[in-house]
């Protein structure tokens, strides 16, 4: 646990020191990654700890965003003085209120039905918002400007970054503290066995409403920060995509671990930032990553890391080194082949390319990985095949080997990497 | 009067289309407990495959082969993906299909571009079947309805009159018992998943030639189909038929009506007061027509989660 | 209504329950005295589990009343009944499987201290809570397994944990649903001893199929047949009751 603390402090120091040295593009990407991290952590309070899978968390994110935009407007027009620094508090309050209200109804149901109620609530808002001008500014949405407060102008991206960082760190800290309170422990018990906590004298419905409300509240803070950063919000913050993205982030990172969703959100949103500049297909890659994680690492990246940390003393690291290296190499080969095919298709099937073919009558060579390729040359399609087939074969062999090595060395618990008390309870 | 008849007709046909897509979804949920988020993606795949095939061969080849291709894709997903994560529970299966939605949408964008493709019906199907109050009514709408009707009859006969149908219904209610009786339940699941996907593909192939075929069609229809299966009762075929027609007719009427809550208040003499409130109260039905189905879904989920016809709670 | 004395902890008066047209409870009258260990026996389908569900608030009775320490509890929710001092275990293992044994107990201790919506204090420094949890864990002899996940415990350890959780809520009246089901002879003997120890001074009502457990552990026995109490009495009385023999015990001996 001491190492974890040192790692977190080092990361924090990096987040404070590094951004001034980066361009505004990266600063902006980091703001979005931080917001996504907070949103995922808030979402995971409901999903990972409370055991309630929501498909409509965009609603509370959006409520936070619109609350803040309304407040910013009244500050801008001088109707109501409110320090910019504290704007997320307002978003939190309104989202908490909405969360408690929505949670009251949604938590009357469980499982798939709960998920559908949350989905319906978000879709309700999403379909209503573009027609409700006074509240959501119609299809165009609402805009405002950040007013100077506490001697800060919030004119530069960097200042917004530090504001975001401060709020995100405080909120994630609070969410972590939550897990160590009696109610935090009760939340886990609720996830494991709702019936039992009722027979132990707890009000299960009330508990679920509060968990829902708190999750909505922190989602609202994330939405608020987004509104402050963009100075605008429109009905698309309620869209299925926003709800979907937080699900993706959370489960790729691993919902059974507190820091899993945070890692997932940071990694995926920075991945998006880097990749979306290069290719249109970034969402495809994200979908593939998500499905692969669901299929082969059900507890997410965080779950895999945690399993390794837990077994670090019993694993035969020396014998594992070779298959791990092989798996890495094979994984790279398969990834390389996939990216090559997708990028080739993206170019060859694009409108521009079709137009060029129509204009010149010939299929011009195109560039992927810095090399020129011809559409009808056999080598162009042999290349990914030569990477893919041996890659898949090697991957299979490597994983079979890794599996046996892990199984042989398992002590008493059979590879079960569920939420362990150590991790959730913290400093032991 | 004209509005009434045309809207009803349009609504019923749209409702039958909705049913064609939701039948598979609700059947799969009833039997396997899997809420397949990617179901509407099968609808989209059907439309795009049919578009390509009708370009290569002709419209009829597209109409027949595209659903078969979609059914095969569905079976592959069931066999190699869903079955793999089955042990992790239904939430996990649901998440997996959720991820597939993105992959399908992006693959379609990759191959066909972000814009709608012009999937055309053949000219000889492009005529007015009758004339209503001076407006021609397109034959193709009726054709969509006929295909849906045919499919419904086939499905009904299969489920009630054949041995396979009996096994499916047995496996739906008591999978363990059905397995104990020696039926190959995984095989039945595979078949049902494939058939459900194929049905969605067929509706895509039929409807894609009339409504726009674009990469958003899965998401747009997907949420409505969810509304249908919830309102009808998850797992109930008859329920989703009724719900499909209900929502189809409602959507078709709502577009043309400018009723609002304020006009409702107007009936009891409070119209001016209601109009002064503004906001939600004066919003015309036509602009919240997309909202009402979700409201209906929400009410059903909270008041009667078993849906109109469902028996399970 | 029977004359109610201080020593009558749980009084069940003409309790009825039907599901649709099916009548499961057909007027049950039963009085449990303070400090007694009372067994509920009867053939399968007699309604033993339903009776437990009615007492503990899982189902609402269709008719009749239940009184706990003189206060009516029929119609209350499970959590309200639990707070009034009656709690139950379940036929199937029903623990918080992804939490440690210690934490399973601690949730119960939290309930006893009325800590329900506490979000402003850390739980680790709460000494009273933690010490009490450890003491209870010792009492059900699981102290060496404190940090193991509940799902990693053996079956009999999980059943012991269940009983610990039931005790932790501080209930005066404890309902155990088949606590020795599926256990070996040794495990059963161990569990009987454990139950005897931990329920000292409390009131116990249990459903049990194993007649040696019933006769060895319980002071009084009620025989439930088709939604009615056929007989109530001490072990000797029940053993010699002709009606009971034909309805139940006889059937059991044929196995």
mmCIF file of C-alpha atoms in Angstrom, chain C:
data_model
loop_
_atom_site.group_PDB
_atom_site.id
_atom_site.type_symbol
_atom_site.label_atom_id
_atom_site.label_comp_id
_atom_site.label_asym_id
_atom_site.label_seq_id
_atom_site.Cartn_x
_atom_site.Cartn_y
_atom_site.Cartn_z
ATOM 1 C CA UNK C 1 -55.881 -13.927 22.189
ATOM 2 C CA UNK C 2 -53.962 -15.998 24.668
ATOM 3 C CA UNK C 3 -53.063 -14.561 28.006
ATOM 4 C CA UNK C 4 -49.796 -12.881 27.391
ATOM 5 C CA UNK C 5 -47.111 -13.033 29.999
ATOM 6 C CA UNK C 6 -43.676 -11.533 30.098
ATOM 7 C CA UNK C 7 -42.121 -14.860 29.204
ATOM 8 C CA UNK C 8 -44.000 -15.218 25.933
ATOM 9 C CA UNK C 9 -41.562 -13.710 23.463
ATOM 10 C CA UNK C 10 -43.186 -14.619 20.209
ATOM 11 C CA UNK C 11 -46.901 -15.170 19.881
ATOM 12 C CA UNK C 12 -48.481 -16.318 16.654
ATOM 13 C CA UNK C 13 -52.231 -16.060 16.548
ATOM 14 C CA UNK C 14 -54.388 -17.738 13.883
ATOM 15 C CA UNK C 15 -51.865 -17.000 11.142
ATOM 16 C CA UNK C 16 -53.089 -17.550 7.592
ATOM 17 C CA UNK C 17 -51.495 -17.217 4.183
ATOM 18 C CA UNK C 18 -52.672 -18.057 0.737
ATOM 19 C CA UNK C 19 -50.982 -17.552 -2.609
ATOM 20 C CA UNK C 20 -53.725 -17.108 -5.131
ATOM 21 C CA UNK C 21 -56.186 -19.857 -4.305
ATOM 22 C CA UNK C 22 -53.591 -22.022 -2.635
ATOM 23 C CA UNK C 23 -53.845 -22.040 1.132
ATOM 24 C CA UNK C 24 -50.427 -22.602 2.690
ATOM 25 C CA UNK C 25 -50.978 -21.452 6.289
ATOM 26 C CA UNK C 26 -54.321 -22.503 7.677
ATOM 27 C CA UNK C 27 -54.500 -20.879 11.067
ATOM 28 C CA UNK C 28 -51.281 -21.403 12.992
ATOM 29 C CA UNK C 29 -51.236 -20.739 16.746
ATOM 30 C CA UNK C 30 -47.891 -20.887 18.461
ATOM 31 C CA UNK C 31 -46.269 -19.341 21.513
ATOM 32 C CA UNK C 32 -42.514 -19.270 22.019
ATOM 33 C CA UNK C 33 -41.257 -18.607 25.542
ATOM 34 C CA UNK C 34 -38.273 -16.527 26.489
ATOM 35 C CA UNK C 35 -35.032 -18.468 26.406
ATOM 36 C CA UNK C 36 -36.403 -21.650 24.906
ATOM 37 C CA UNK C 37 -35.004 -23.529 21.938
ATOM 38 C CA UNK C 38 -37.925 -24.405 19.788
ATOM 39 C CA UNK C 39 -37.823 -26.726 16.775
ATOM 40 C CA UNK C 40 -40.266 -26.600 13.914
ATOM 41 C CA UNK C 41 -40.555 -29.932 12.152
ATOM 42 C CA UNK C 42 -42.849 -31.356 9.545
ATOM 43 C CA UNK C 43 -42.911 -33.044 6.166
ATOM 44 C CA UNK C 44 -41.819 -31.234 3.021
ATOM 45 C CA UNK C 45 -44.364 -28.731 1.820
ATOM 46 C CA UNK C 46 -45.902 -28.380 5.274
ATOM 47 C CA UNK C 47 -45.180 -24.633 5.161
ATOM 48 C CA UNK C 48 -42.183 -24.370 7.499
ATOM 49 C CA UNK C 49 -40.299 -21.963 5.276
ATOM 50 C CA UNK C 50 -43.450 -19.970 4.616
ATOM 51 C CA UNK C 51 -43.983 -19.612 8.353
ATOM 52 C CA UNK C 52 -40.430 -18.279 8.702
ATOM 53 C CA UNK C 53 -41.031 -15.896 5.817
ATOM 54 C CA UNK C 54 -44.207 -14.625 7.470
ATOM 55 C CA UNK C 55 -42.588 -14.133 10.869
ATOM 56 C CA UNK C 56 -39.532 -12.367 9.471
ATOM 57 C CA UNK C 57 -41.534 -10.092 7.165
ATOM 58 C CA UNK C 58 -40.627 -11.506 3.767
ATOM 59 C CA UNK C 59 -44.330 -12.129 3.107
ATOM 60 C CA UNK C 60 -47.392 -10.412 4.500
ATOM 61 C CA UNK C 61 -49.879 -12.669 6.249
ATOM 62 C CA UNK C 62 -53.328 -12.979 4.673
ATOM 63 C CA UNK C 63 -54.851 -13.173 8.144
ATOM 64 C CA UNK C 64 -53.950 -13.436 11.818
ATOM 65 C CA UNK C 65 -51.316 -11.683 13.877
ATOM 66 C CA UNK C 66 -47.760 -12.064 15.081
ATOM 67 C CA UNK C 67 -46.543 -10.406 18.282
ATOM 68 C CA UNK C 68 -42.940 -9.933 19.332
ATOM 69 C CA UNK C 69 -42.467 -9.000 23.010
ATOM 70 C CA UNK C 70 -46.108 -7.993 23.034
ATOM 71 C CA UNK C 71 -45.829 -5.702 20.020
ATOM 72 C CA UNK C 72 -47.488 -6.540 16.761
ATOM 73 C CA UNK C 73 -44.961 -7.194 13.980
ATOM 74 C CA UNK C 74 -47.179 -8.759 11.329
ATOM 75 C CA UNK C 75 -47.278 -6.494 8.274
ATOM 76 C CA UNK C 76 -43.976 -4.803 9.065
ATOM 77 C CA UNK C 77 -41.021 -4.860 6.691
ATOM 78 C CA UNK C 78 -38.082 -7.213 7.320
ATOM 79 C CA UNK C 79 -35.789 -4.367 8.381
ATOM 80 C CA UNK C 80 -38.346 -3.078 10.893
ATOM 81 C CA UNK C 81 -38.781 -6.531 12.387
ATOM 82 C CA UNK C 82 -35.042 -7.007 12.529
ATOM 83 C CA UNK C 83 -34.672 -3.730 14.430
ATOM 84 C CA UNK C 84 -37.259 -4.942 16.950
ATOM 85 C CA UNK C 85 -35.009 -7.859 17.821
ATOM 86 C CA UNK C 86 -35.899 -10.779 15.575
ATOM 87 C CA UNK C 87 -33.607 -11.975 12.855
ATOM 88 C CA UNK C 88 -33.205 -15.050 10.738
ATOM 89 C CA UNK C 89 -30.782 -17.131 8.734
ATOM 90 C CA UNK C 90 -31.594 -18.746 5.421
ATOM 91 C CA UNK C 91 -31.902 -22.257 4.094
ATOM 92 C CA UNK C 92 -29.360 -21.593 1.384
ATOM 93 C CA UNK C 93 -26.122 -19.907 2.325
ATOM 94 C CA UNK C 94 -26.756 -16.214 2.262
ATOM 95 C CA UNK C 95 -23.614 -14.246 3.034
ATOM 96 C CA UNK C 96 -21.791 -11.293 1.454
ATOM 97 C CA UNK C 97 -19.627 -13.488 -0.707
ATOM 98 C CA UNK C 98 -17.163 -10.883 -1.942
ATOM 99 C CA UNK C 99 -16.413 -9.483 1.503
ATOM 100 C CA UNK C 100 -14.209 -10.939 4.214
ATOM 101 C CA UNK C 101 -15.659 -13.029 7.027
ATOM 102 C CA UNK C 102 -14.826 -10.219 9.430
ATOM 103 C CA UNK C 103 -16.685 -7.674 7.325
ATOM 104 C CA UNK C 104 -19.714 -9.923 7.043
ATOM 105 C CA UNK C 105 -19.988 -9.881 10.809
ATOM 106 C CA UNK C 106 -19.210 -6.181 11.023
ATOM 107 C CA UNK C 107 -22.187 -5.283 8.838
ATOM 108 C CA UNK C 108 -24.355 -6.991 11.434
ATOM 109 C CA UNK C 109 -22.647 -5.151 14.274
ATOM 110 C CA UNK C 110 -23.252 -1.879 12.415
ATOM 111 C CA UNK C 111 -26.936 -2.731 12.324
ATOM 112 C CA UNK C 112 -26.972 -3.372 16.063
ATOM 113 C CA UNK C 113 -25.445 0.042 16.740
ATOM 114 C CA UNK C 114 -27.857 1.737 14.366
ATOM 115 C CA UNK C 115 -25.058 2.807 11.994
ATOM 116 C CA UNK C 116 -26.905 2.962 8.702
ATOM 117 C CA UNK C 117 -26.234 6.162 6.830
ATOM 118 C CA UNK C 118 -22.876 7.096 8.321
ATOM 119 C CA UNK C 119 -20.795 8.762 5.644
ATOM 120 C CA UNK C 120 -18.730 11.090 7.760
ATOM 121 C CA UNK C 121 -16.544 8.750 9.804
ATOM 122 C CA UNK C 122 -14.013 6.127 8.868
ATOM 123 C CA UNK C 123 -14.921 2.678 10.055
ATOM 124 C CA UNK C 124 -11.426 1.515 10.908
ATOM 125 C CA UNK C 125 -10.990 3.678 14.005
ATOM 126 C CA UNK C 126 -14.425 2.681 15.347
ATOM 127 C CA UNK C 127 -13.013 0.523 18.118
ATOM 128 C CA UNK C 128 -16.220 -0.688 19.679
ATOM 129 C CA UNK C 129 -17.528 -1.915 16.337
ATOM 130 C CA UNK C 130 -14.344 -3.668 15.317
ATOM 131 C CA UNK C 131 -13.702 -5.279 18.688
ATOM 132 C CA UNK C 132 -17.230 -6.537 18.922
ATOM 133 C CA UNK C 133 -16.940 -7.993 15.429
ATOM 134 C CA UNK C 134 -13.750 -9.804 16.351
ATOM 135 C CA UNK C 135 -15.351 -11.130 19.517
ATOM 136 C CA UNK C 136 -18.287 -12.487 17.561
ATOM 137 C CA UNK C 137 -15.995 -14.027 15.004
ATOM 138 C CA UNK C 138 -14.195 -15.777 17.859
ATOM 139 C CA UNK C 139 -17.496 -16.920 19.251
ATOM 140 C CA UNK C 140 -18.397 -18.706 16.023
ATOM 141 C CA UNK C 141 -14.772 -19.942 15.891
ATOM 142 C CA UNK C 142 -13.847 -18.213 12.668
ATOM 143 C CA UNK C 143 -11.199 -15.856 14.028
ATOM 144 C CA UNK C 144 -8.491 -17.636 12.058
ATOM 145 C CA UNK C 145 -10.464 -16.946 8.870
ATOM 146 C CA UNK C 146 -11.160 -13.268 9.531
ATOM 147 C CA UNK C 147 -9.554 -12.025 6.329
ATOM 148 C CA UNK C 148 -10.760 -14.761 3.971
ATOM 149 C CA UNK C 149 -13.456 -13.912 1.483
ATOM 150 C CA UNK C 150 -16.762 -15.412 2.528
ATOM 151 C CA UNK C 151 -16.900 -17.265 -0.786
ATOM 152 C CA UNK C 152 -13.577 -18.958 0.035
ATOM 153 C CA UNK C 153 -14.839 -20.434 3.306
ATOM 154 C CA UNK C 154 -15.884 -24.072 3.482
ATOM 155 C CA UNK C 155 -19.579 -24.850 3.530
ATOM 156 C CA UNK C 156 -19.775 -25.391 7.274
ATOM 157 C CA UNK C 157 -17.685 -22.288 7.905
ATOM 158 C CA UNK C 158 -20.150 -20.296 5.805
ATOM 159 C CA UNK C 159 -23.047 -21.665 7.830
ATOM 160 C CA UNK C 160 -21.221 -20.712 11.022
ATOM 161 C CA UNK C 161 -20.646 -17.256 9.561
ATOM 162 C CA UNK C 162 -24.375 -17.001 8.887
ATOM 163 C CA UNK C 163 -25.096 -17.662 12.520
ATOM 164 C CA UNK C 164 -22.481 -15.108 13.514
ATOM 165 C CA UNK C 165 -24.151 -12.516 11.278
ATOM 166 C CA UNK C 166 -27.496 -13.304 12.840
ATOM 167 C CA UNK C 167 -26.063 -12.860 16.323
ATOM 168 C CA UNK C 168 -24.279 -9.666 15.344
ATOM 169 C CA UNK C 169 -27.507 -7.794 14.814
ATOM 170 C CA UNK C 170 -28.113 -8.243 18.534
ATOM 171 C CA UNK C 171 -31.391 -10.046 18.053
ATOM 172 C CA UNK C 172 -33.051 -11.629 21.072
ATOM 173 C CA UNK C 173 -35.064 -14.004 18.927
ATOM 174 C CA UNK C 174 -33.178 -15.984 16.317
ATOM 175 C CA UNK C 175 -34.731 -18.011 13.533
ATOM 176 C CA UNK C 176 -32.462 -20.593 11.918
ATOM 177 C CA UNK C 177 -33.592 -22.294 8.731
ATOM 178 C CA UNK C 178 -32.036 -25.768 8.529
ATOM 179 C CA UNK C 179 -28.638 -24.826 9.966
ATOM 180 C CA UNK C 180 -27.208 -28.337 9.574
ATOM 181 C CA UNK C 181 -28.599 -29.189 6.142
ATOM 182 C CA UNK C 182 -26.066 -30.898 3.925
ATOM 183 C CA UNK C 183 -23.483 -31.422 6.663
ATOM 184 C CA UNK C 184 -21.540 -34.531 7.573
ATOM 185 C CA UNK C 185 -22.078 -36.191 10.957
ATOM 186 C CA UNK C 186 -19.029 -34.486 12.470
ATOM 187 C CA UNK C 187 -19.918 -31.113 11.051
ATOM 188 C CA UNK C 188 -23.444 -31.474 12.369
ATOM 189 C CA UNK C 189 -22.224 -32.288 15.862
ATOM 190 C CA UNK C 190 -19.920 -29.283 15.713
ATOM 191 C CA UNK C 191 -22.716 -27.016 14.540
ATOM 192 C CA UNK C 192 -25.126 -28.235 17.240
ATOM 193 C CA UNK C 193 -22.534 -27.474 19.885
ATOM 194 C CA UNK C 194 -21.942 -24.052 18.368
ATOM 195 C CA UNK C 195 -25.627 -23.219 18.261
ATOM 196 C CA UNK C 196 -26.064 -24.376 21.847
ATOM 197 C CA UNK C 197 -23.253 -22.100 22.977
ATOM 198 C CA UNK C 198 -24.071 -18.951 21.072
ATOM 199 C CA UNK C 199 -27.804 -18.952 21.712
ATOM 200 C CA UNK C 200 -27.344 -19.180 25.473
ATOM 201 C CA UNK C 201 -29.780 -16.718 27.013
ATOM 202 C CA UNK C 202 -31.529 -16.012 23.704
ATOM 203 C CA UNK C 203 -34.643 -17.420 22.172
ATOM 204 C CA UNK C 204 -34.161 -19.794 19.278
ATOM 205 C CA UNK C 205 -36.586 -21.150 16.751
ATOM 206 C CA UNK C 206 -35.285 -23.487 14.096
ATOM 207 C CA UNK C 207 -36.481 -25.555 11.184
ATOM 208 C CA UNK C 208 -34.641 -28.850 11.203
ATOM 209 C CA UNK C 209 -34.989 -32.198 9.479
ATOM 210 C CA UNK C 210 -32.381 -34.105 11.438
ATOM 211 C CA UNK C 211 -34.323 -35.599 14.350
ATOM 212 C CA UNK C 212 -31.205 -36.272 16.402
ATOM 213 C CA UNK C 213 -30.409 -32.561 16.242
ATOM 214 C CA UNK C 214 -33.951 -31.670 17.182
ATOM 215 C CA UNK C 215 -34.159 -34.016 20.145
ATOM 216 C CA UNK C 216 -30.634 -33.188 21.290
ATOM 217 C CA UNK C 217 -30.851 -29.429 21.122
ATOM 218 C CA UNK C 218 -34.405 -28.269 21.562
ATOM 219 C CA UNK C 219 -36.587 -27.845 24.627
ATOM 220 C CA UNK C 220 -39.850 -27.890 22.742
ATOM 221 C CA UNK C 221 -40.954 -29.051 19.353
ATOM 222 C CA UNK C 222 -43.854 -28.080 17.110
ATOM 223 C CA UNK C 223 -45.022 -30.283 14.301
ATOM 224 C CA UNK C 224 -46.381 -28.428 11.294
ATOM 225 C CA UNK C 225 -48.490 -30.425 8.849
ATOM 226 C CA UNK C 226 -50.364 -28.874 5.944
ATOM 227 C CA UNK C 227 -50.355 -25.374 7.346
ATOM 228 C CA UNK C 228 -51.476 -26.326 10.845
ATOM 229 C CA UNK C 229 -49.679 -27.079 14.076
ATOM 230 C CA UNK C 230 -50.402 -30.725 14.781
ATOM 231 C CA UNK C 231 -48.750 -30.815 18.165
ATOM 232 C CA UNK C 232 -46.425 -28.832 20.418
ATOM 233 C CA UNK C 233 -44.527 -30.204 23.357
ATOM 234 C CA UNK C 234 -41.314 -31.511 24.867
ATOM 235 C CA UNK C 235 -39.239 -34.113 23.034
ATOM 236 C CA UNK C 236 -40.730 -37.036 24.955
ATOM 237 C CA UNK C 237 -44.239 -35.819 24.414
ATOM 238 C CA UNK C 238 -43.733 -35.488 20.669
ATOM 239 C CA UNK C 239 -41.922 -38.782 20.352
ATOM 240 C CA UNK C 240 -44.813 -40.599 21.929
ATOM 241 C CA UNK C 241 -47.578 -38.684 20.168
ATOM 242 C CA UNK C 242 -49.476 -41.146 18.029
ATOM 243 C CA UNK C 243 -50.736 -38.595 15.546
ATOM 244 C CA UNK C 244 -47.264 -37.206 14.968
ATOM 245 C CA UNK C 245 -45.865 -40.664 14.456
ATOM 246 C CA UNK C 246 -48.269 -41.458 11.698
ATOM 247 C CA UNK C 247 -48.063 -38.061 10.065
ATOM 248 C CA UNK C 248 -44.396 -37.495 10.172
ATOM 249 C CA UNK C 249 -41.970 -39.520 12.210
ATOM 250 C CA UNK C 250 -43.133 -42.800 10.782
ATOM 251 C CA UNK C 251 -42.505 -41.555 7.340
ATOM 252 C CA UNK C 252 -39.055 -40.422 8.341
ATOM 253 C CA UNK C 253 -38.040 -43.837 9.677
ATOM 254 C CA UNK C 254 -38.780 -45.519 6.407
ATOM 255 C CA UNK C 255 -35.861 -43.754 4.753
#
